[in-house]
mmCIF file of C-alpha atoms and ligand atoms in Angstrom:
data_model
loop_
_atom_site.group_PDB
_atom_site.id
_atom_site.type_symbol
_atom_site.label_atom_id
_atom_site.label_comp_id
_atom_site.label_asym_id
_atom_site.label_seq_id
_atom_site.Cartn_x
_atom_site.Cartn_y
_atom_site.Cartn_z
ATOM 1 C CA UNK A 1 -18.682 -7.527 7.627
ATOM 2 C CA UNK A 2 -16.015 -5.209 8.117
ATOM 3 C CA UNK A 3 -14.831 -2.975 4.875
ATOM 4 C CA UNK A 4 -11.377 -1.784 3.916
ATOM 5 C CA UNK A 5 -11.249 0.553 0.995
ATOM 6 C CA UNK A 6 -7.407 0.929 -0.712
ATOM 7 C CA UNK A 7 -7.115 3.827 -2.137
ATOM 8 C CA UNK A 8 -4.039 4.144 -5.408
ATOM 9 C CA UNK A 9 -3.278 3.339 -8.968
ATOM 10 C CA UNK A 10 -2.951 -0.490 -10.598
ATOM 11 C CA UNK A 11 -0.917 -0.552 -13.081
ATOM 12 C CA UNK A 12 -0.554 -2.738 -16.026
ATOM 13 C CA UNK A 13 2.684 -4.513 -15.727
ATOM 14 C CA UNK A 14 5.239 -6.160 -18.328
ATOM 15 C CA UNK A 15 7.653 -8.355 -17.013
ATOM 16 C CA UNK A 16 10.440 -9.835 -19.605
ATOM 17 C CA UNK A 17 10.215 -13.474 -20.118
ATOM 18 C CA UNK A 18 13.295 -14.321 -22.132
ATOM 19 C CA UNK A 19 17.051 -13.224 -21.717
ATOM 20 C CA UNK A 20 17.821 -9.831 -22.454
ATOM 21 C CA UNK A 21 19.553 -10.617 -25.818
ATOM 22 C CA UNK A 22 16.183 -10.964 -27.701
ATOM 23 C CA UNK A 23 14.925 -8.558 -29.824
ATOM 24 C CA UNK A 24 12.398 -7.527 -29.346
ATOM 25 C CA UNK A 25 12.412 -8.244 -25.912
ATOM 26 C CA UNK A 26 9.502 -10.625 -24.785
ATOM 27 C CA UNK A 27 7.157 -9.885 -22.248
ATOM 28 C CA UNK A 28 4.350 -11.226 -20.156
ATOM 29 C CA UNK A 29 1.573 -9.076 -18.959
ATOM 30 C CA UNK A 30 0.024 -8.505 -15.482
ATOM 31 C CA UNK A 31 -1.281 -6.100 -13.299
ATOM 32 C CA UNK A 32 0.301 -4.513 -9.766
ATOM 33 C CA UNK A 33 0.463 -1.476 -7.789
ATOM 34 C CA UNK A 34 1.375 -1.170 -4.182
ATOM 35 C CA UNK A 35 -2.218 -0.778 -2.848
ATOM 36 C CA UNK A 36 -3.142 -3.465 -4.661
ATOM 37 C CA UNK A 37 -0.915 -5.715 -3.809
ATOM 38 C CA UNK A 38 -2.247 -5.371 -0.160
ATOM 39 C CA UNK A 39 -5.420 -5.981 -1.135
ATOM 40 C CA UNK A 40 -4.538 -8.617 -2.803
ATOM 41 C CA UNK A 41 -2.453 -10.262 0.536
ATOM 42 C CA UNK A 42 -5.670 -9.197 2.948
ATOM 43 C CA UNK A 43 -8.201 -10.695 1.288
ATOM 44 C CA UNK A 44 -6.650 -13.695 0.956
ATOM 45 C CA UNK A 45 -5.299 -14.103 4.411
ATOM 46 C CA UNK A 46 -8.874 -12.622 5.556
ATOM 47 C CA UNK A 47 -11.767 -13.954 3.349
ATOM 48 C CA UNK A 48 -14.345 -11.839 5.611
ATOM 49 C CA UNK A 49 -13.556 -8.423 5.076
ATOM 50 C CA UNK A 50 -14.895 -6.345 2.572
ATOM 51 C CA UNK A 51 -12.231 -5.010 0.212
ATOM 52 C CA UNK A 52 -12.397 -2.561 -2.073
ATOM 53 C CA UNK A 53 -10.330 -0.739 -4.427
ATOM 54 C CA UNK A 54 -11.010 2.623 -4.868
ATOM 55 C CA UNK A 55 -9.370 4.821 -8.240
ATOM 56 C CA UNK A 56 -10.019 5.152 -11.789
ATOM 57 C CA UNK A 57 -9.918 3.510 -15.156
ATOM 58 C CA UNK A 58 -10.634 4.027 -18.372
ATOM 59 C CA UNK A 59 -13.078 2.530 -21.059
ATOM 60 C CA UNK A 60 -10.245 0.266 -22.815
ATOM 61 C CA UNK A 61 -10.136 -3.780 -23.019
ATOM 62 C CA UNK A 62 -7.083 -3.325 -20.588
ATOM 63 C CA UNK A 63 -8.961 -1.422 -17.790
ATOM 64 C CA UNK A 64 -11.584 -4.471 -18.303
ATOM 65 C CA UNK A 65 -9.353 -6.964 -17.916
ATOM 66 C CA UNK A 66 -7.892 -5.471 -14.932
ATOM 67 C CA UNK A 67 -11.170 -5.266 -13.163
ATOM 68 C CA UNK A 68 -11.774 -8.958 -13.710
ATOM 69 C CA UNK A 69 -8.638 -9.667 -12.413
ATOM 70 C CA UNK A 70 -9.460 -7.701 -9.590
ATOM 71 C CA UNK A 71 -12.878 -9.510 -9.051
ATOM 72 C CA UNK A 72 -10.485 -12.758 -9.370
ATOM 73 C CA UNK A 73 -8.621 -11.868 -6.798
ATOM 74 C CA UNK A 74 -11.670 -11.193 -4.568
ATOM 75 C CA UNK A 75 -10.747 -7.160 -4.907
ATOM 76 C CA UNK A 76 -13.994 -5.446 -5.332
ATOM 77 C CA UNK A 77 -14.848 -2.967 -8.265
ATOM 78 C CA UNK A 78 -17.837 -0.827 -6.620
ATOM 79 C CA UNK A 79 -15.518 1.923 -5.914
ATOM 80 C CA UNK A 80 -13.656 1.782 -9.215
ATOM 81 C CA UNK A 81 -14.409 5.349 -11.204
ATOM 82 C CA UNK A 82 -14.243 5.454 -14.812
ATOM 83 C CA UNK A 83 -12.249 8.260 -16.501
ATOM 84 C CA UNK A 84 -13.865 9.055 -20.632
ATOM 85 C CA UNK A 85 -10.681 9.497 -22.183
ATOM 86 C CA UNK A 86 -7.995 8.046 -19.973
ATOM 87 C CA UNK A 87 -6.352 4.812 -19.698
ATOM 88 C CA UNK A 88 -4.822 2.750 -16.722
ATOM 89 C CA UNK A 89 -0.647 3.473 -16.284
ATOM 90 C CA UNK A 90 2.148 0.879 -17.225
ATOM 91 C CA UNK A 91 5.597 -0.142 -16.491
ATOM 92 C CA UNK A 92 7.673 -2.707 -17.205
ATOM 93 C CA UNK A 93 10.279 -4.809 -15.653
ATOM 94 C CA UNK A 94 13.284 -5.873 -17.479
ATOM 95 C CA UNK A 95 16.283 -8.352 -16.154
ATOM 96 C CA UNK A 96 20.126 -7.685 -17.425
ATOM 97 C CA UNK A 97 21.993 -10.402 -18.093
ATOM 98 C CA UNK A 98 23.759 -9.907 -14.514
ATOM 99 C CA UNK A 99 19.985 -10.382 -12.997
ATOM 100 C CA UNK A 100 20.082 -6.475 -12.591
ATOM 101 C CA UNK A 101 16.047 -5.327 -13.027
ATOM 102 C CA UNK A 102 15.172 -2.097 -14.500
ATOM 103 C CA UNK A 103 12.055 -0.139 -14.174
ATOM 104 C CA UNK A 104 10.971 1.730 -16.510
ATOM 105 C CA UNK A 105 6.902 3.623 -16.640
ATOM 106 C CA UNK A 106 4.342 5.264 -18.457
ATOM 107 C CA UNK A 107 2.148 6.426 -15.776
ATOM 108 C CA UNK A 108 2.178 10.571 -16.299
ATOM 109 C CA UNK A 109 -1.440 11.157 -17.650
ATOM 110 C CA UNK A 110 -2.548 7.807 -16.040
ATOM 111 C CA UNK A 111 -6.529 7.301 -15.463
ATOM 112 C CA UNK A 112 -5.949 6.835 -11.334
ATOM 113 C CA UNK A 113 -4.570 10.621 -10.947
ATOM 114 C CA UNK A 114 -7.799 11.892 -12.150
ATOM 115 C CA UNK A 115 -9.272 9.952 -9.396
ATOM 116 C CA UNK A 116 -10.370 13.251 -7.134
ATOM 117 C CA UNK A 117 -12.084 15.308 -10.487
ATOM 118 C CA UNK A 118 -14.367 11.733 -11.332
ATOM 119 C CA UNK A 119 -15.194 11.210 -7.383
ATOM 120 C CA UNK A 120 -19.141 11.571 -6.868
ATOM 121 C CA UNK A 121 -21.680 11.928 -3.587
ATOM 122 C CA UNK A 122 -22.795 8.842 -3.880
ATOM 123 C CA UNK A 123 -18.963 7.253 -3.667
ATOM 124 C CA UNK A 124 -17.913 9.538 -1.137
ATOM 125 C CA UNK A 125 -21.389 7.996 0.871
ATOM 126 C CA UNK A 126 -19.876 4.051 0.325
ATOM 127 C CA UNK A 127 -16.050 5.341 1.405
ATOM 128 C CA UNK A 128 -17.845 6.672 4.518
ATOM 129 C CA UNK A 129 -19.378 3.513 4.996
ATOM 130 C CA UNK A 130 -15.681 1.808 5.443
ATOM 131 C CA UNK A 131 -13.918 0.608 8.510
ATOM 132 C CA UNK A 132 -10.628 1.531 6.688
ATOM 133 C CA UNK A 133 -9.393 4.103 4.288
ATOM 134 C CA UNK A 134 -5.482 3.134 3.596
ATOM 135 C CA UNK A 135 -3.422 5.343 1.010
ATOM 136 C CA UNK A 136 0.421 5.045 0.369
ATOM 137 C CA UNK A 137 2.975 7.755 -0.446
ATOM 138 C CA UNK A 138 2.573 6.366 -4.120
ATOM 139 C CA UNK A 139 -1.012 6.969 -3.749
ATOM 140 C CA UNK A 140 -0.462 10.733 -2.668
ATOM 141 C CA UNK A 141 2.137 11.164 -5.211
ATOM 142 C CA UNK A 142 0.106 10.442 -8.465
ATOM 143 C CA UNK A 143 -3.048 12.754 -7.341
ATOM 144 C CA UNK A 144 -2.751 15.717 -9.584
ATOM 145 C CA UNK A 145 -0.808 18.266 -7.283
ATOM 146 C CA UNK A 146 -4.504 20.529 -8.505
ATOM 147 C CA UNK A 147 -6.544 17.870 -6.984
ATOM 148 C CA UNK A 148 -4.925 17.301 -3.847
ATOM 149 C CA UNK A 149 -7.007 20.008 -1.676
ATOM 150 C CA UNK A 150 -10.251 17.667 -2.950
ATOM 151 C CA UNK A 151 -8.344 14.486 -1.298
ATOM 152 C CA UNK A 152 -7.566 15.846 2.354
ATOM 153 C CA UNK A 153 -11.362 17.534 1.879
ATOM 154 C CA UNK A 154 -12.228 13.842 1.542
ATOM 155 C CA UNK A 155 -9.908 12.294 4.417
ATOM 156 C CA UNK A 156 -11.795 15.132 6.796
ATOM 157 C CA UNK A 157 -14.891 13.827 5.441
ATOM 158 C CA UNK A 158 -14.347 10.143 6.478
ATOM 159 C CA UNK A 159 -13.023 11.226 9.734
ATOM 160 C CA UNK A 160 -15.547 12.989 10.675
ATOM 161 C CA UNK A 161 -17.669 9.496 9.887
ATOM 162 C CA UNK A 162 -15.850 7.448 12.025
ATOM 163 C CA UNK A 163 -13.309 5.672 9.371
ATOM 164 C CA UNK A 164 -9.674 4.634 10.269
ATOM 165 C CA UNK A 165 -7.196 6.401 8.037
ATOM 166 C CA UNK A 166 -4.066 4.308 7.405
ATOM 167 C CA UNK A 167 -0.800 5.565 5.383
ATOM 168 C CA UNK A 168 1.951 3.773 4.526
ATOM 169 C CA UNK A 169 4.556 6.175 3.258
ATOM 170 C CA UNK A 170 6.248 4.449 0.446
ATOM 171 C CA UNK A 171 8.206 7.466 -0.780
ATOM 172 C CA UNK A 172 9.168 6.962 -4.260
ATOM 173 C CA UNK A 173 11.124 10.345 -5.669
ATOM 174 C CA UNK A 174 10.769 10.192 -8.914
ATOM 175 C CA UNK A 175 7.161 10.318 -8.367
ATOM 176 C CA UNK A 176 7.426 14.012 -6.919
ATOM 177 C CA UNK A 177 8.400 17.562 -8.381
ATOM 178 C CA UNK A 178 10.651 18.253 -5.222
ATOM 179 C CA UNK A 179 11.434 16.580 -1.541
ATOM 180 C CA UNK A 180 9.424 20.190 -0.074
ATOM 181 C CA UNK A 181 6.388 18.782 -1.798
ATOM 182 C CA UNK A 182 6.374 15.342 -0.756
ATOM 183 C CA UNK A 183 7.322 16.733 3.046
ATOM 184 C CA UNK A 184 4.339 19.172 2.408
ATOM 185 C CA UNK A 185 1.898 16.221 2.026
ATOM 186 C CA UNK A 186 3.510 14.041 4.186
ATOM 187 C CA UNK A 187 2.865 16.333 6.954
ATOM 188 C CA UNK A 188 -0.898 16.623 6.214
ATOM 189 C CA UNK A 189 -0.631 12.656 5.806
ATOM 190 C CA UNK A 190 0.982 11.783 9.753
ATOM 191 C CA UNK A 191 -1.245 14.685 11.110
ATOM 192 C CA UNK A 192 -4.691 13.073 9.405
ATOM 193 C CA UNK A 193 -3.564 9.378 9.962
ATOM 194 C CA UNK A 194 -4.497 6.644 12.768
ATOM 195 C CA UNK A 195 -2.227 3.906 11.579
ATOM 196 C CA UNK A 196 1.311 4.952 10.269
ATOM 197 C CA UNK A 197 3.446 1.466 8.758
ATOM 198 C CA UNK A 198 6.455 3.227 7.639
ATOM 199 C CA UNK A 199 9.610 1.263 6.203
ATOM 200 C CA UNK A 200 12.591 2.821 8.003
ATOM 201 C CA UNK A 201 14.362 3.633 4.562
ATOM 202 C CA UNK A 202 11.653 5.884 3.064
ATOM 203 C CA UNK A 203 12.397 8.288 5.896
ATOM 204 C CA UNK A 204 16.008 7.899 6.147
ATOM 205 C CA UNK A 205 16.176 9.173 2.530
ATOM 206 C CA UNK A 206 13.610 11.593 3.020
ATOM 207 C CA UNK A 207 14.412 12.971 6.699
ATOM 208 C CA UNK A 208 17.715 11.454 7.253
ATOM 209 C CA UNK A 209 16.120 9.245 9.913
ATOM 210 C CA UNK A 210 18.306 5.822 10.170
ATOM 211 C CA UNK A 211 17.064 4.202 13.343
ATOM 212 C CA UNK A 212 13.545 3.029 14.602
ATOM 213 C CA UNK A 213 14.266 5.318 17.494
ATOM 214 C CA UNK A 214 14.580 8.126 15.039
ATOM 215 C CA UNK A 215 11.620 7.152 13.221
ATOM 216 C CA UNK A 216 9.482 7.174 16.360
ATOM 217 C CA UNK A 217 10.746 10.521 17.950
ATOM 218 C CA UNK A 218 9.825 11.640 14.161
ATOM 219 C CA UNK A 219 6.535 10.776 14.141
ATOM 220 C CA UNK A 220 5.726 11.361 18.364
ATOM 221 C CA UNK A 221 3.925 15.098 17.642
ATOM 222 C CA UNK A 222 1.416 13.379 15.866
ATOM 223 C CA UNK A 223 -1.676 11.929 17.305
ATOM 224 C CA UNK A 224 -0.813 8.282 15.594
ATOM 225 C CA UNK A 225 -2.873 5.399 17.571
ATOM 226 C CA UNK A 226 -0.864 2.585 15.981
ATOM 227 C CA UNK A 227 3.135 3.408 14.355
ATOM 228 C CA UNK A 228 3.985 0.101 12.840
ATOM 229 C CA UNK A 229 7.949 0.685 11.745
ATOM 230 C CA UNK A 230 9.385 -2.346 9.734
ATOM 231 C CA UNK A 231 13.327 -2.387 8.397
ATOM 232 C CA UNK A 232 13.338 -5.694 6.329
ATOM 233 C CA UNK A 233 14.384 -8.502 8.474
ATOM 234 C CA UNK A 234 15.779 -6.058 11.435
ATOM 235 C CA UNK A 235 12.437 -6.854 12.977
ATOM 236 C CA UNK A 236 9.238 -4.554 13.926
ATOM 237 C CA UNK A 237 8.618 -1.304 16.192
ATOM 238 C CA UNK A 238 4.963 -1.169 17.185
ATOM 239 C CA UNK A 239 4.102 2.236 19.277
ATOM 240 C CA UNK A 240 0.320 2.360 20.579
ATOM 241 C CA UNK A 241 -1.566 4.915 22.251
ATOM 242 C CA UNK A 242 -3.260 3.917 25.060
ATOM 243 C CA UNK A 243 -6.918 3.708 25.265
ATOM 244 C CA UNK A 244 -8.215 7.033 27.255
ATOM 245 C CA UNK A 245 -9.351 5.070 30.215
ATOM 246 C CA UNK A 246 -5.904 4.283 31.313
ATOM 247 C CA UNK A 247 -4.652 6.277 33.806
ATOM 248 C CA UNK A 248 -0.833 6.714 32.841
ATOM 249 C CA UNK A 249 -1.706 7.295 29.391
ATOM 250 C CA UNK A 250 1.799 6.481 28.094
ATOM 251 C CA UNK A 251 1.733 4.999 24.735
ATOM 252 C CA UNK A 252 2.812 1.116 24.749
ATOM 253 C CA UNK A 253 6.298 0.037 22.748
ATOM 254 C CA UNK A 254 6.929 -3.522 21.763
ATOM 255 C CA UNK A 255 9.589 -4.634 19.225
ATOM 256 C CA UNK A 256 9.251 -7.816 17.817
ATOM 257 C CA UNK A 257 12.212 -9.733 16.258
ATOM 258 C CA UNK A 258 12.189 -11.321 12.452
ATOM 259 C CA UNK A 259 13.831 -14.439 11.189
ATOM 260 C CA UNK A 260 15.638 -13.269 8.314
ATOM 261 C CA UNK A 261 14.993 -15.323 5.195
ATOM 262 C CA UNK A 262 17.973 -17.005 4.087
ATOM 263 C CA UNK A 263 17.397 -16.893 0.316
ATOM 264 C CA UNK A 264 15.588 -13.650 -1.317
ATOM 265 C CA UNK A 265 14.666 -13.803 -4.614
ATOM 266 C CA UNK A 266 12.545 -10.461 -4.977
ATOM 267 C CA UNK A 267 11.680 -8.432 -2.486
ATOM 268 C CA UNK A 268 9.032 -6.390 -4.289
ATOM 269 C CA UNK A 269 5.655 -6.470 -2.640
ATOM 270 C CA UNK A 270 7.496 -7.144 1.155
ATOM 271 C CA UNK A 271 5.689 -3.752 2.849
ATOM 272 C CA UNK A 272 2.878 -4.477 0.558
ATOM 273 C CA UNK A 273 1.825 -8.005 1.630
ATOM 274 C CA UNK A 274 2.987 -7.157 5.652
ATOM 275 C CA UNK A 275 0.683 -4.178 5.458
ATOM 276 C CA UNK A 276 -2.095 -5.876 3.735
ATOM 277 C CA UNK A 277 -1.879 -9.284 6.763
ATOM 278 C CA UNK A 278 -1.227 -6.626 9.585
ATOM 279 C CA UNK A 279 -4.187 -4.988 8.995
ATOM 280 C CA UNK A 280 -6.497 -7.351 8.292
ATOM 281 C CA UNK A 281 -5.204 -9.604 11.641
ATOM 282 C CA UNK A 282 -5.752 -6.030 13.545
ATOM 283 C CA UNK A 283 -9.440 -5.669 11.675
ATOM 284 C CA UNK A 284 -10.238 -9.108 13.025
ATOM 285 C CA UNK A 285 -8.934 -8.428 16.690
ATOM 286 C CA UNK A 286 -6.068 -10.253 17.053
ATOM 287 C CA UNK A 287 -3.229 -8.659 19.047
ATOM 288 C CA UNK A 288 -0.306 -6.683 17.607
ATOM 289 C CA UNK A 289 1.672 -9.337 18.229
ATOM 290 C CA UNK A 290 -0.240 -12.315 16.558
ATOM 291 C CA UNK A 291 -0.389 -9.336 13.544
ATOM 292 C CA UNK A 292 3.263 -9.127 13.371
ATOM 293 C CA UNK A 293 4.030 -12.591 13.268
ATOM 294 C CA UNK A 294 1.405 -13.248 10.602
ATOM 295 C CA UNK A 295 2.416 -10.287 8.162
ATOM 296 C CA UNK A 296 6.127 -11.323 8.690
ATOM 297 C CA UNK A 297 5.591 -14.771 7.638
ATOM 298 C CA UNK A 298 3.936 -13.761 4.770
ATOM 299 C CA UNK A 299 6.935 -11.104 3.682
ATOM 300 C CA UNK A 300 9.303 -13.284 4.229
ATOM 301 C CA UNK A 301 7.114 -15.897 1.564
ATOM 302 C CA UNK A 302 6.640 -13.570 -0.604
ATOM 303 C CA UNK A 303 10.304 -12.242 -0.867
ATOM 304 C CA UNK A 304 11.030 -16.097 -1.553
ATOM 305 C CA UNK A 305 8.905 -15.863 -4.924
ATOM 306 C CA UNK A 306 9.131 -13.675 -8.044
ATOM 307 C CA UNK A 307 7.219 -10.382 -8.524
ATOM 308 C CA UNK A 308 4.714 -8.910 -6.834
ATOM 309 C CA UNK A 309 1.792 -11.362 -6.510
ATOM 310 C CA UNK A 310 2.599 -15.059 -6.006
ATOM 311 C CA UNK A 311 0.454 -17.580 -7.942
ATOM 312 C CA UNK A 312 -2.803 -18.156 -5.863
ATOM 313 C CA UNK A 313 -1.890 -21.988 -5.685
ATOM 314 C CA UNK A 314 1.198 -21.701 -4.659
ATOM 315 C CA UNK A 315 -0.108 -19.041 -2.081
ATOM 316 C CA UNK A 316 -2.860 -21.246 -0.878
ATOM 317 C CA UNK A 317 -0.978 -23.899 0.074
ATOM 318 C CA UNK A 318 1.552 -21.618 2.183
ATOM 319 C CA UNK A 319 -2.291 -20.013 4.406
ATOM 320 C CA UNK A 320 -2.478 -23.382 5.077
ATOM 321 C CA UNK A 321 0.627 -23.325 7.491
ATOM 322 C CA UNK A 322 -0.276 -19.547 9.002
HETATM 323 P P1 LIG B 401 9.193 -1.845 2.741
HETATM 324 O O1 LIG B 401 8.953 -2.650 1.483
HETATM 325 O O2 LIG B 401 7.989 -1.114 3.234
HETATM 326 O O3 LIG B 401 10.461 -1.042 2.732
HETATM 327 P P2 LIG B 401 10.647 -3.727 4.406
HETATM 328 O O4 LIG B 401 11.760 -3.895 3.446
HETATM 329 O O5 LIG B 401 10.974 -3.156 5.717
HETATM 330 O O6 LIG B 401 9.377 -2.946 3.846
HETATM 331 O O7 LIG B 401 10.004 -5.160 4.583
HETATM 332 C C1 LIG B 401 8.673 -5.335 5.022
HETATM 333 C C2 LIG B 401 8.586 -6.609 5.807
HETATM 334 O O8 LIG B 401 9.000 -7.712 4.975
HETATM 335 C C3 LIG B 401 9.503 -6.667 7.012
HETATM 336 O O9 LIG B 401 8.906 -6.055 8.129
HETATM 337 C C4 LIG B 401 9.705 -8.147 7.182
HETATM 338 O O10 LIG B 401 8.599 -8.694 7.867
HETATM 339 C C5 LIG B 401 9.690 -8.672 5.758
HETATM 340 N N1 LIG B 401 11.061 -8.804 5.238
HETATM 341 C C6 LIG B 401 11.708 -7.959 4.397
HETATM 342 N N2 LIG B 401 12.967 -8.418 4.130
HETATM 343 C C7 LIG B 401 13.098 -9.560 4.826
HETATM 344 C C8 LIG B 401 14.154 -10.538 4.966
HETATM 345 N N3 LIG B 401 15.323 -10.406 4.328
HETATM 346 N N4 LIG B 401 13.927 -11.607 5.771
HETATM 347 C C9 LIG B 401 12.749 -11.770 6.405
HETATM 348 N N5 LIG B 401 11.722 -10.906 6.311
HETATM 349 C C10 LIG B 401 11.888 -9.824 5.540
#
């Protein structure tokens, strides 16, 4: 069986239920994080692959419940580190009576940024046992800055053993002291990664890169087997190295066209879910282009449903048709 470990924070999650004129405002809890949310999308497009969250929580009824969750969703816990005196991050989504959300978090001292001081032999042994290693730039971001030299120690280490490193970089500013940092660890990210799945607009506000030509003269110094570069329903870039047994060794370009959905109604979780199908269709050998198509239909089902992770039934039904 083939095993992806994700590694990044889950947060707890409060989403307002009522209008915004109650006091106090009412709210439903859940549990999301970009990571997750891919695993979430791959292991239930892909019920035979392995996958595993890998980051830390804390000894509170709220890191328990998330775990569950997590083993609802199929998401395994073997990888999940627990931090003594730490607790899991939260954020909450609130809706303005013009249907304007707000963000707002409490994620500074979260248990998942500790993730690198609580990591052990024996987990760095099962992460080296994985056909995948994914992080995001969210992922990067909440790693103490301290701990960070540990984390591309540990990317070295599952190279070496043979693992696929994917990024996605999600760039989320807020998130970092200063755009020289995040290019800093970006860098090290591109230059340590086989599978790059980059959203155009995280670059164009980071590099000033607007086009997927851009993006892929960007990234063509690094030694990237598979650039997947998506721009909402503008369609899909896919740039592949060739294998070294062809002669011309010329890396292959396809760009595949999306049907724009006609009515959004959220569009969090749209890289999350395309990542999560892409690679689990590329995991169990089907071409880029069967990926693509997949991953897309899935956005585009997702973006048609509130929040981040739509209601297994609901979901269910729509695997039926993909
Ligand atoms: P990210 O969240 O990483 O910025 P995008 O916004 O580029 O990602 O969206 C990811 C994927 O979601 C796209 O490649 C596409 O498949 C799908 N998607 C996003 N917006 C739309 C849309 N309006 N219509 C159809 N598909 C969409």
């Amino acid at each position: 069986m083939k095993k992806v470990v994700l590694f990044g924070e889950c947060m707890i999650e409060l989403k307002q239920t009522g209008n915004s004129n109650t006091v106090p405002v009412q709210m439903q809890q859940g549990f999301a994080g970009d990571v997750f949310n891919a695993a979430v999308y791959l292991t239930r497009c892909f019920n035979d692959i392995d996958i595993q969250l890998f980051t830390a929580l804390g000894r509170d009824d709220y890191s328990n419940n998330m775990k569950d969750y997590l083993k609802a969703e199929n998401v395994g816990t073997d990888l999940i580190l627990t931090s003594e005196d730490k607790i899991p991050g939260l954020y909450s989504i609130q809706t303005d009576s013009s249907g304007e959300r707000s963000f707002t978090y409490w994620r500074n001292d979260a248990a998942a940024r500790y993730t690198m001081e609580l990591l052990t032999d024996d987990i760095i042994e099962k992460l080296k046992q994985s056909d995948m290693f994914v992080f995001s730039g969210i992922s990067l971001a909440v790693i103490k800055p301290e701990l960070r030299e540990r984390f591309w120690q540990l990317i070295a280490q599952l190279k070496q053993a043979g693992v696929e490193i994917v990024f996605d970089p999600n760039y989320r500013p807020r998130l970092w002291a200063d755009t020289t940092e995040t290019k800093t660890q970006y860098e090290l990210a591109l230059q340590a990664s086989d599978y790059v799945l980059p959203g155009i607009e995280d670059f164009e506000v980071l590099y000033g890169l607007s086009t997927f030509e851009d993006v892929a003269d960007f990234c063509k110094p690094y030694n990237i087997q598979e650039l997947v570069i998506k721009d909402g329903p503008n369609g899909v870039l896919i740039i592949q190295q060739q294998s070294s047994e062809k002669n011309d060794n010329q890396p292959t370009q396809q760009f595949i066209n999306i049907e724009p959905v006609k009515t959004v109604i959220d569009t969090t979780s749209a890289g999350d879910s395309f990542n999560g199908v892409y690679l689990g269709a590329r995991l169990s050998d089907l071409t880029v282009e069967q990926a693509v198509s997949k991953a897309a239909k899935t956005a585009g089902f997702v973006i048609q449903h509130p929040g981040a992770i739509v209601e297994k039934s609901i979901f269910h039904q729509f695997t039926k048709t993909l």
